[in-house]
Tab-separated table of C-alpha atoms in Angstrom:
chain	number	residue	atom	x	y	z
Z	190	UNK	CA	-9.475	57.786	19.294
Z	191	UNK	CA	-11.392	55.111	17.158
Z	192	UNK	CA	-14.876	54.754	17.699
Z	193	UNK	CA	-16.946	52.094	18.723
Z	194	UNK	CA	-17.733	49.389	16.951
Z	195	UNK	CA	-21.319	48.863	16.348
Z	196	UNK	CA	-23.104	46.673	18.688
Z	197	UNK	CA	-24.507	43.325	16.717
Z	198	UNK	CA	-27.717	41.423	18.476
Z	199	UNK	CA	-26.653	37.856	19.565
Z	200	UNK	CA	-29.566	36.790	17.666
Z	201	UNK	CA	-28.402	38.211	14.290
Z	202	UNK	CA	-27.773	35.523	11.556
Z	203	UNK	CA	-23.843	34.522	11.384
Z	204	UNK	CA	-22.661	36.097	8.433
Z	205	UNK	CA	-23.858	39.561	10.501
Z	206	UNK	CA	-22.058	38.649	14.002
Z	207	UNK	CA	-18.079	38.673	11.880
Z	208	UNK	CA	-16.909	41.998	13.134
Z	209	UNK	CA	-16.410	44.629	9.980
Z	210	UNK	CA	-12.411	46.284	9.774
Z	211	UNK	CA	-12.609	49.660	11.147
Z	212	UNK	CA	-10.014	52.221	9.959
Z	213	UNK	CA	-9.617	55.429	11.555
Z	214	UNK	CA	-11.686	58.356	10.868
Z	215	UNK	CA	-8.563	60.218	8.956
Z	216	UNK	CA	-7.649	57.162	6.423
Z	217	UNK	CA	-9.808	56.451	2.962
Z	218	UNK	CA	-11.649	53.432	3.385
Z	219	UNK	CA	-9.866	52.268	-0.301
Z	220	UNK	CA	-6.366	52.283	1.280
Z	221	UNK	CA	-6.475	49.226	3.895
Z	222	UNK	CA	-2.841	48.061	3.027
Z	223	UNK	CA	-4.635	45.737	0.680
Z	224	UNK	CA	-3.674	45.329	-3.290
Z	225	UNK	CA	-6.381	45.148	-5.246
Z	226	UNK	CA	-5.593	43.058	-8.321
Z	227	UNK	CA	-6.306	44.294	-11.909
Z	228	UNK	CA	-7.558	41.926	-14.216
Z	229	UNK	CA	-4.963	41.661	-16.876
Z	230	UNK	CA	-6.213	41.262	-20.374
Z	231	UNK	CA	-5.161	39.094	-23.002
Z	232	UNK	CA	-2.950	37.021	-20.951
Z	233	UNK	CA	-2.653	33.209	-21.037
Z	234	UNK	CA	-1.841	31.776	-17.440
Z	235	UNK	CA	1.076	29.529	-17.335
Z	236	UNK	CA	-0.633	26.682	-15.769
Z	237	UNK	CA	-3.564	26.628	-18.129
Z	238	UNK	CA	-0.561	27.244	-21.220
Z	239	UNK	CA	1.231	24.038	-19.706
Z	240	UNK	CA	-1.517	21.425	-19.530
Z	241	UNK	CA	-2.643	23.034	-22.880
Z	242	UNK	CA	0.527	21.697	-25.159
Z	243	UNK	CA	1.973	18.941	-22.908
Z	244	UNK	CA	5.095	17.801	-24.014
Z	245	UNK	CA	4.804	14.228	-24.910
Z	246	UNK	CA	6.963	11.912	-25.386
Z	247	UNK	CA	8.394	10.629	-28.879
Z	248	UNK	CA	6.263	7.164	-29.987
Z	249	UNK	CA	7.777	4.860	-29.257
Z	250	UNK	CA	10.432	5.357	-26.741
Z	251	UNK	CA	7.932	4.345	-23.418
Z	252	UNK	CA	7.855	1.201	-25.004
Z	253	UNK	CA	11.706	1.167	-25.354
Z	254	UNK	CA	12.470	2.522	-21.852
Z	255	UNK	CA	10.155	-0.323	-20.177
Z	256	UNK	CA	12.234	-3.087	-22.592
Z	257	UNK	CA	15.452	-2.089	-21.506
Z	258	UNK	CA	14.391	-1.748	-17.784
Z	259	UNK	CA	12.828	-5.604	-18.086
Z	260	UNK	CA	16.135	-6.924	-19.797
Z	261	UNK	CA	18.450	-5.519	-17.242
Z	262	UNK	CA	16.320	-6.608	-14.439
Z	263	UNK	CA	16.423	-10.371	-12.955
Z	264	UNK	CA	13.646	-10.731	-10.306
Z	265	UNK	CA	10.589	-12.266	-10.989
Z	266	UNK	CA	7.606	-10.549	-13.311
Z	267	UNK	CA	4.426	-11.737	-11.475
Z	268	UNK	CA	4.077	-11.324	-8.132
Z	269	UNK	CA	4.863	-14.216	-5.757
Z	270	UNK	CA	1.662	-14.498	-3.772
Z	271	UNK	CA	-0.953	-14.526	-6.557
Z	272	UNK	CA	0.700	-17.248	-8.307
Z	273	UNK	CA	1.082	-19.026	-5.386
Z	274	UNK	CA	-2.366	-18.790	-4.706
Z	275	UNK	CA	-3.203	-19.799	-8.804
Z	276	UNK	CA	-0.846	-23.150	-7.915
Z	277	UNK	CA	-2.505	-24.286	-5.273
Z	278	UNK	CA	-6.250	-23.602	-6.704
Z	279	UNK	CA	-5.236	-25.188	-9.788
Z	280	UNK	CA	-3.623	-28.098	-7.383
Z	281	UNK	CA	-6.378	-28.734	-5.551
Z	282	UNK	CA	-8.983	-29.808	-8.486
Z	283	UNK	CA	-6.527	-32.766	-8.466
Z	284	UNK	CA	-5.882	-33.926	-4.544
Z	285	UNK	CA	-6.906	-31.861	-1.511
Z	286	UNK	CA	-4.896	-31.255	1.122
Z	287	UNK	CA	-1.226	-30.658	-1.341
Z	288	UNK	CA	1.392	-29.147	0.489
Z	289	UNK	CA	4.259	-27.440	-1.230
Z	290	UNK	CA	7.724	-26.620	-0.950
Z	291	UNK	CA	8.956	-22.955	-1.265
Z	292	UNK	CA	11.314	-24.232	-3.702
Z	293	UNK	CA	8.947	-26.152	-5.752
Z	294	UNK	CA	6.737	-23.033	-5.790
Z	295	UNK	CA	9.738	-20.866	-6.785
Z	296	UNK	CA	10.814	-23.587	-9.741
Z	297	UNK	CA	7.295	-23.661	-11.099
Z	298	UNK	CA	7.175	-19.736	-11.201
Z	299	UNK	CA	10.487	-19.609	-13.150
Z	300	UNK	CA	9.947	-21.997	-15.473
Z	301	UNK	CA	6.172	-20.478	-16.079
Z	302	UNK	CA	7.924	-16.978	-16.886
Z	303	UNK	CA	10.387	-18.651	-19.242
Z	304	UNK	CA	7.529	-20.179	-20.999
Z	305	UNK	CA	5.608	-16.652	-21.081
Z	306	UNK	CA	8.305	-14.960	-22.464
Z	307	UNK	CA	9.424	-17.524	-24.814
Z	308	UNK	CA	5.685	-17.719	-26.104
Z	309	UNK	CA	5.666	-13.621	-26.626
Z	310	UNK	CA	9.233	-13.940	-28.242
Z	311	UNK	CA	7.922	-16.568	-30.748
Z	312	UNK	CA	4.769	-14.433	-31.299
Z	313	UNK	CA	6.702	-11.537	-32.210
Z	314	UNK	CA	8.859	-13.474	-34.737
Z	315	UNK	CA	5.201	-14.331	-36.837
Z	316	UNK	CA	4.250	-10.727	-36.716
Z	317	UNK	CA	7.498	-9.373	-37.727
Z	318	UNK	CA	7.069	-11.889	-40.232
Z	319	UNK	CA	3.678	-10.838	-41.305
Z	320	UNK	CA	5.265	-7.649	-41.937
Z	321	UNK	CA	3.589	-5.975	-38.937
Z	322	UNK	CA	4.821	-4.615	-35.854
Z	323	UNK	CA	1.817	-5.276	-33.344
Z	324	UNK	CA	1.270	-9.343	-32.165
Z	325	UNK	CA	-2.069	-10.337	-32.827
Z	326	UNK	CA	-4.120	-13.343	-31.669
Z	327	UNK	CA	-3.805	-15.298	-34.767
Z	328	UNK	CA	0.290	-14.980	-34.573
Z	329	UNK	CA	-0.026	-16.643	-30.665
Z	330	UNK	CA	-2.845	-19.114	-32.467
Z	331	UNK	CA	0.576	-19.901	-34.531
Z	332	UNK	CA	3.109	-19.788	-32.171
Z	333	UNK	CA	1.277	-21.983	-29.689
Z	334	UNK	CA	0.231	-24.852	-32.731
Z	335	UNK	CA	3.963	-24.527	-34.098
Z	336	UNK	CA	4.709	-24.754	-30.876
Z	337	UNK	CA	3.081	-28.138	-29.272
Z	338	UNK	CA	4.782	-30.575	-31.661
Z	339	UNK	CA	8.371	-28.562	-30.753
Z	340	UNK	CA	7.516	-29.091	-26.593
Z	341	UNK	CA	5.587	-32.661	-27.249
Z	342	UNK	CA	8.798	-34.013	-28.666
Z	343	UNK	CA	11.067	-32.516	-26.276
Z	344	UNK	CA	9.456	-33.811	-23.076
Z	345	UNK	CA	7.849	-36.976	-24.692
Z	346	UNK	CA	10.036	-39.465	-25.737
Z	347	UNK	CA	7.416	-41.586	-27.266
């Protein structure tokens, strides 16, 4: 009913030894049950149309979303095990073999935070006050001499 295949050599290169479709005698060779596809003109695809115009996001409101998210949370910022690694490097330029208490470790992580964010707080006052919106070095350089005399004469009684 269909005839034979041609016989391929075994010693034929491998793109030859892949078996070609054989139809029967009585169908069209063009009619295989496959679609071709016609190339459509003038027609912008949908992905290349989306990462064309990407819809951003108003300026501004990442900035927003990430304040409110750091407000509402209460956990710690940095991560635990870097600054406890930072403590003890620092702590060791002043007397090997220091030993720690998780406690001590979690206190001096707190109270680093507070001062971080106290610091940025501060530095944002000087640029608001410099009429700008973006902190700069030079309002930190500000903040931080302001600041020494307001922390020398809180923790030194002298």
């Amino acid at each position: 009913m269909f005839p034979n295949p041609p016989q391929i050599p075994n010693n034929a290169p491998p793109s030859q030894k892949c078996r070609k479709r054989v139809s029967h005698p009585s169908v069209p060779e063009a009619n295989l049950g496959r679609k071709v596809a016609e190339p459509r003109k003038n027609v912008i695809h949908l992905q290349n149309y989306n990462n064309k115009f990407k819809k951003s996001t108003p300026r501004g409101q990442v900035a927003l979303r990430e304040i409110k998210k750091y407000q509402h949370k209460t956990d710690l910022l940095l991560p635990k095990l870097p600054f406890q690694r930072l403590v003890r490097e620092i702590a060791t330029d002043y007397k090997q073999d220091i030993r720690f208490q998780s406690a001590a470790l979690l206190a001096l992580q707190e109270a680093t935070e507070m001062y971080i964010v106290d610091l940025f707080q501060r530095t944002n006052l000087a640029a608001i006050h410099a009429k700008r919106v973006t902190i700069m070095v030079r309002d930190m350089d500000l903040v931080q001499t302001l600041g020494e005399k307001r922390y020398e004469s809180r923790y030194n009684p002298s």
